[in-house]
mmCIF file of N, CA and C in Angstrom:
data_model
loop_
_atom_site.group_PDB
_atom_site.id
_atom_site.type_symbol
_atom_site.label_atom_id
_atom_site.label_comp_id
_atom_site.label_asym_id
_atom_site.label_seq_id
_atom_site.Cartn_x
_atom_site.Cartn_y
_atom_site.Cartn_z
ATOM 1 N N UNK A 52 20.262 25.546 -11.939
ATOM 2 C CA UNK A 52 20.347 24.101 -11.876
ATOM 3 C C UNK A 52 20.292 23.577 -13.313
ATOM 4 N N UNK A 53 21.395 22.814 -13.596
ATOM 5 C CA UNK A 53 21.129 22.115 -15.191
ATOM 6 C C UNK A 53 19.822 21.110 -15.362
ATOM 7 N N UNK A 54 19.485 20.751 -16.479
ATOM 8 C CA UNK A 54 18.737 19.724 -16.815
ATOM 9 C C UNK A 54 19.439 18.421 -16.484
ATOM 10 N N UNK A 55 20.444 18.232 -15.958
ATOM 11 C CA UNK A 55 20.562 17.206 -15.932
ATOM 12 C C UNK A 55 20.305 16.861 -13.996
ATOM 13 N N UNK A 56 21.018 17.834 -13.135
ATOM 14 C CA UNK A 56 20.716 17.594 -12.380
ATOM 15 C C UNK A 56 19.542 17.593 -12.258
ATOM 16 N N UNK A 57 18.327 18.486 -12.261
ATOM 17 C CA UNK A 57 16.631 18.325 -12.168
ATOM 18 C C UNK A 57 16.522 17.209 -12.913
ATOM 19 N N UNK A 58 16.342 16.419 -14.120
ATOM 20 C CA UNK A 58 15.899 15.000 -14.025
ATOM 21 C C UNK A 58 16.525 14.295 -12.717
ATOM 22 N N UNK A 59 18.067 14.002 -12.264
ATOM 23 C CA UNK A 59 18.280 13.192 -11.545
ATOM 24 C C UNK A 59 17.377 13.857 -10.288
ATOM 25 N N UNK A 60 17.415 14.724 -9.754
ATOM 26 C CA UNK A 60 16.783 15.153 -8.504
ATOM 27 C C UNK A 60 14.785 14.408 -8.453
ATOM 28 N N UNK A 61 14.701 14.779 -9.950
ATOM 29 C CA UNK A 61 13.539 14.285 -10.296
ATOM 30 C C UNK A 61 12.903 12.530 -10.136
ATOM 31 N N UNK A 62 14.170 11.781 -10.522
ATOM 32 C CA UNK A 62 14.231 10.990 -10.449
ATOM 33 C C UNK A 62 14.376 10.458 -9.174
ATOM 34 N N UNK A 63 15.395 10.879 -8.435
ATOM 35 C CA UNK A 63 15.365 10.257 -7.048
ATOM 36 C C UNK A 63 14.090 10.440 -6.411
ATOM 37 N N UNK A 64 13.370 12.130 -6.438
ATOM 38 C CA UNK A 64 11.802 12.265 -5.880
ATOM 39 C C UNK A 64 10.941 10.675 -6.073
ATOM 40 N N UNK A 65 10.877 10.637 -7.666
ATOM 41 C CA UNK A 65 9.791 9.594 -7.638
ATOM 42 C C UNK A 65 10.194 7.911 -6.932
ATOM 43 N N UNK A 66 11.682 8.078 -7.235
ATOM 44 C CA UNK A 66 11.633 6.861 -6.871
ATOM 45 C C UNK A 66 11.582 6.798 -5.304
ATOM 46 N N UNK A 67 12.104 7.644 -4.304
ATOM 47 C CA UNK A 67 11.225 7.696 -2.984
ATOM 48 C C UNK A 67 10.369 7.426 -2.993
ATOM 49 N N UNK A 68 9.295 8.429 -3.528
ATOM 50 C CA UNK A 68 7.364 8.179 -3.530
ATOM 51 C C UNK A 68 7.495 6.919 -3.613
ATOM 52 N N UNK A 69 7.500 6.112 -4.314
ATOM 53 C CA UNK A 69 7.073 4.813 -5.035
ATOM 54 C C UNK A 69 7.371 3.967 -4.062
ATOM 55 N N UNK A 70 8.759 4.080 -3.581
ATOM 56 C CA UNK A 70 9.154 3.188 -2.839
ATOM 57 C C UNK A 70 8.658 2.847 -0.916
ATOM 58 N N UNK A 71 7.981 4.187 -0.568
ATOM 59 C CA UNK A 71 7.238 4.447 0.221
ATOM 60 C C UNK A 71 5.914 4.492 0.467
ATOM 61 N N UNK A 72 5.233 4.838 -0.830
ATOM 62 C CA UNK A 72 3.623 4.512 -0.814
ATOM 63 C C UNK A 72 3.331 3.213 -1.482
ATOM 64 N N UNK A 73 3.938 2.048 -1.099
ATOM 65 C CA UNK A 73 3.580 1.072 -1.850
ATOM 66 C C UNK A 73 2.842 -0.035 -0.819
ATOM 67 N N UNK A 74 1.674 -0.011 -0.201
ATOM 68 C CA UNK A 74 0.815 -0.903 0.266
ATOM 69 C C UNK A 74 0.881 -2.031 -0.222
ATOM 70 N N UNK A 75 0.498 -3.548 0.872
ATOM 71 C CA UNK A 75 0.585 -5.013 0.264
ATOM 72 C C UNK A 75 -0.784 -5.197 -0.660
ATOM 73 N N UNK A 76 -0.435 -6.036 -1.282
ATOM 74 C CA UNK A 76 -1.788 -6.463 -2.420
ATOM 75 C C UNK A 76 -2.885 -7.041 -1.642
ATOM 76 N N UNK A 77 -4.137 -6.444 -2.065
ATOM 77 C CA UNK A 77 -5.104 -7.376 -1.164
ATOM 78 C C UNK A 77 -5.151 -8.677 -1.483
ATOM 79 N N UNK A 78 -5.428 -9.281 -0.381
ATOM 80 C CA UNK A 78 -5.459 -10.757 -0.365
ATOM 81 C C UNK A 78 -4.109 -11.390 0.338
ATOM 82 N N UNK A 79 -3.006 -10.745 -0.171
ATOM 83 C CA UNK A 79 -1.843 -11.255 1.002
ATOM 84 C C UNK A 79 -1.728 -11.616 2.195
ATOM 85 N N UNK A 80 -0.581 -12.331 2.682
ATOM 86 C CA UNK A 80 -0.796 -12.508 4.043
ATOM 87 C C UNK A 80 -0.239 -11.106 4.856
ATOM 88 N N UNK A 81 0.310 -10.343 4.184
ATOM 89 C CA UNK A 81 1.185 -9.052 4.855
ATOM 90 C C UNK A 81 -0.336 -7.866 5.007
ATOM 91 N N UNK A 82 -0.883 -7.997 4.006
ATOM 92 C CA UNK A 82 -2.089 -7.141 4.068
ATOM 93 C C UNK A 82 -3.560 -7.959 4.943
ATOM 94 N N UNK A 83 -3.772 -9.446 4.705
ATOM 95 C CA UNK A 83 -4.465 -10.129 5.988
ATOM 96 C C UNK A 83 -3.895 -8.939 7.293
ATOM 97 N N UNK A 84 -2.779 -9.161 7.693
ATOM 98 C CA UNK A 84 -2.127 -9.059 8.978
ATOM 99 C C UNK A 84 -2.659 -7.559 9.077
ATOM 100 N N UNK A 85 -2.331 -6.239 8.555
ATOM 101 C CA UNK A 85 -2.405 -5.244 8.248
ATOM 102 C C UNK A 85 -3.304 -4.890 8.487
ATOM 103 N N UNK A 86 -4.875 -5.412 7.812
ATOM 104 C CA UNK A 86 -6.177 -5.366 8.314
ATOM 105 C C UNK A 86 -7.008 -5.912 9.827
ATOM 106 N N UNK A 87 -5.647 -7.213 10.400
ATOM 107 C CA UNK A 87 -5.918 -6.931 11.586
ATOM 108 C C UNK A 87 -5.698 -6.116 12.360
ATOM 109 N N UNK A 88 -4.461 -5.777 12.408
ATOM 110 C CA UNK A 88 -4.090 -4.780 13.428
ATOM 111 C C UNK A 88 -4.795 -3.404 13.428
ATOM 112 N N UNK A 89 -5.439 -2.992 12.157
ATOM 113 C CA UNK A 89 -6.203 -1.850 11.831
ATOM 114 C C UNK A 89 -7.581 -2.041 12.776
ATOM 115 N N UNK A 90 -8.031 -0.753 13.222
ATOM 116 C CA UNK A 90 -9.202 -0.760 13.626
ATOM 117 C C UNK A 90 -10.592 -1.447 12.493
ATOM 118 N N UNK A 91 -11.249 -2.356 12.967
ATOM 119 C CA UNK A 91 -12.258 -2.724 12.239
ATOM 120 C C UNK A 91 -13.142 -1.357 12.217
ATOM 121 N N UNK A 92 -13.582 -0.560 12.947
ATOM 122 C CA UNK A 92 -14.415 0.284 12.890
ATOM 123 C C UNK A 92 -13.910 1.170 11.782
ATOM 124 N N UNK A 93 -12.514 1.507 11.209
ATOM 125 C CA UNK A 93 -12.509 2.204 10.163
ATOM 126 C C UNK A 93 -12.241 1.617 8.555
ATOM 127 N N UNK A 94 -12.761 0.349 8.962
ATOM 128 C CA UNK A 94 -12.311 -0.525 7.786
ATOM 129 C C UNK A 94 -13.520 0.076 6.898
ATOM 130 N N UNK A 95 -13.198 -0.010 5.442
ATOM 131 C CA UNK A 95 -14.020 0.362 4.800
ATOM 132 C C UNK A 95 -15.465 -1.094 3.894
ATOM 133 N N UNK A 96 -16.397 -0.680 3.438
ATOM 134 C CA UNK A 96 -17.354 -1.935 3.388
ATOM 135 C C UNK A 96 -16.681 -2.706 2.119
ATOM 136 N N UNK A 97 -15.650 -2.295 1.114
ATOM 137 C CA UNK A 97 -14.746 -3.166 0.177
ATOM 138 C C UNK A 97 -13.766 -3.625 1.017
ATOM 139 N N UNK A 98 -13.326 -3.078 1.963
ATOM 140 C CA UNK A 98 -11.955 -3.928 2.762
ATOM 141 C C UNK A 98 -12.491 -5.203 3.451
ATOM 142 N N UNK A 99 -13.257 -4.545 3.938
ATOM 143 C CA UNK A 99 -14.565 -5.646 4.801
ATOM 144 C C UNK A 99 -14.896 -7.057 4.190
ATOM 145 N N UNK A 100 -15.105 -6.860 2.960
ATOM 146 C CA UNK A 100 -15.521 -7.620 2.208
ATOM 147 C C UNK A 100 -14.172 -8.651 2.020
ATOM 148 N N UNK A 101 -13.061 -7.574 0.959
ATOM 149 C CA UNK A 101 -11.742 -8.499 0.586
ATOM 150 C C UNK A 101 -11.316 -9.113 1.809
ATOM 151 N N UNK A 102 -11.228 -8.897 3.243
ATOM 152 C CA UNK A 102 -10.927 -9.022 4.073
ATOM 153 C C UNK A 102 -11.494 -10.376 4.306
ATOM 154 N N UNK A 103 -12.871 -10.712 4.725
ATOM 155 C CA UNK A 103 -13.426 -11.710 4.765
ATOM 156 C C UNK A 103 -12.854 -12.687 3.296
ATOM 157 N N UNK A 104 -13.284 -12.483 2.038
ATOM 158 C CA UNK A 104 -12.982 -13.036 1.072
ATOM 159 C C UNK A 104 -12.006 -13.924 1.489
ATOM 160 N N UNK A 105 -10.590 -13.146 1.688
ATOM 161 C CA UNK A 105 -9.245 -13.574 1.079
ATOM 162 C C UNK A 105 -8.637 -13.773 2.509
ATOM 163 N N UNK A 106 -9.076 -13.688 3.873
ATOM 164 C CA UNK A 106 -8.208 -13.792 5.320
ATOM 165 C C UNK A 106 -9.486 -14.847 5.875
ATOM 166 N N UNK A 107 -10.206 -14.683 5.673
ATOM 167 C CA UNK A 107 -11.149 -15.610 6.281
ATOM 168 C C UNK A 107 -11.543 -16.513 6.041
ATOM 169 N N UNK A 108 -12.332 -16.722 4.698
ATOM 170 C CA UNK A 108 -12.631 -17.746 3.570
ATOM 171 C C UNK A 108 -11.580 -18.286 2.983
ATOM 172 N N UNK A 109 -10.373 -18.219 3.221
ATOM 173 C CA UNK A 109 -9.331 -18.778 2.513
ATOM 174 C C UNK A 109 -9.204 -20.214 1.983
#
């Protein structure tokens, strides 16, 4: 395989990843929503928190 194809192959890899592990920002309304539909019981005690903060206290 040349160097050129492995960067491009390389390149397409990351830009998948990226484009797939990219979660909403806390505080959003896409991530509000997100944290509802999630089980509260596995919410963690910082989600808990931003959660209230930024969906509740708004």
């Amino acid at each position: 395989m040349s160097l050129s194809k492995l960067v491009a192959a390389s390149s397409a890899l990351l830009l998948t990843l990226s484009l797939t592990a990219c979660a909403p920002e806390v505080g959003s309304d896409a991530w509000c929503k997100q944290m509802k539909e999630k089980e509260s019981g596995d919410w963690t005690a910082n989600e808990a928190a931003d959660y209230a903060k930024h969906c509740v206290f708004k």
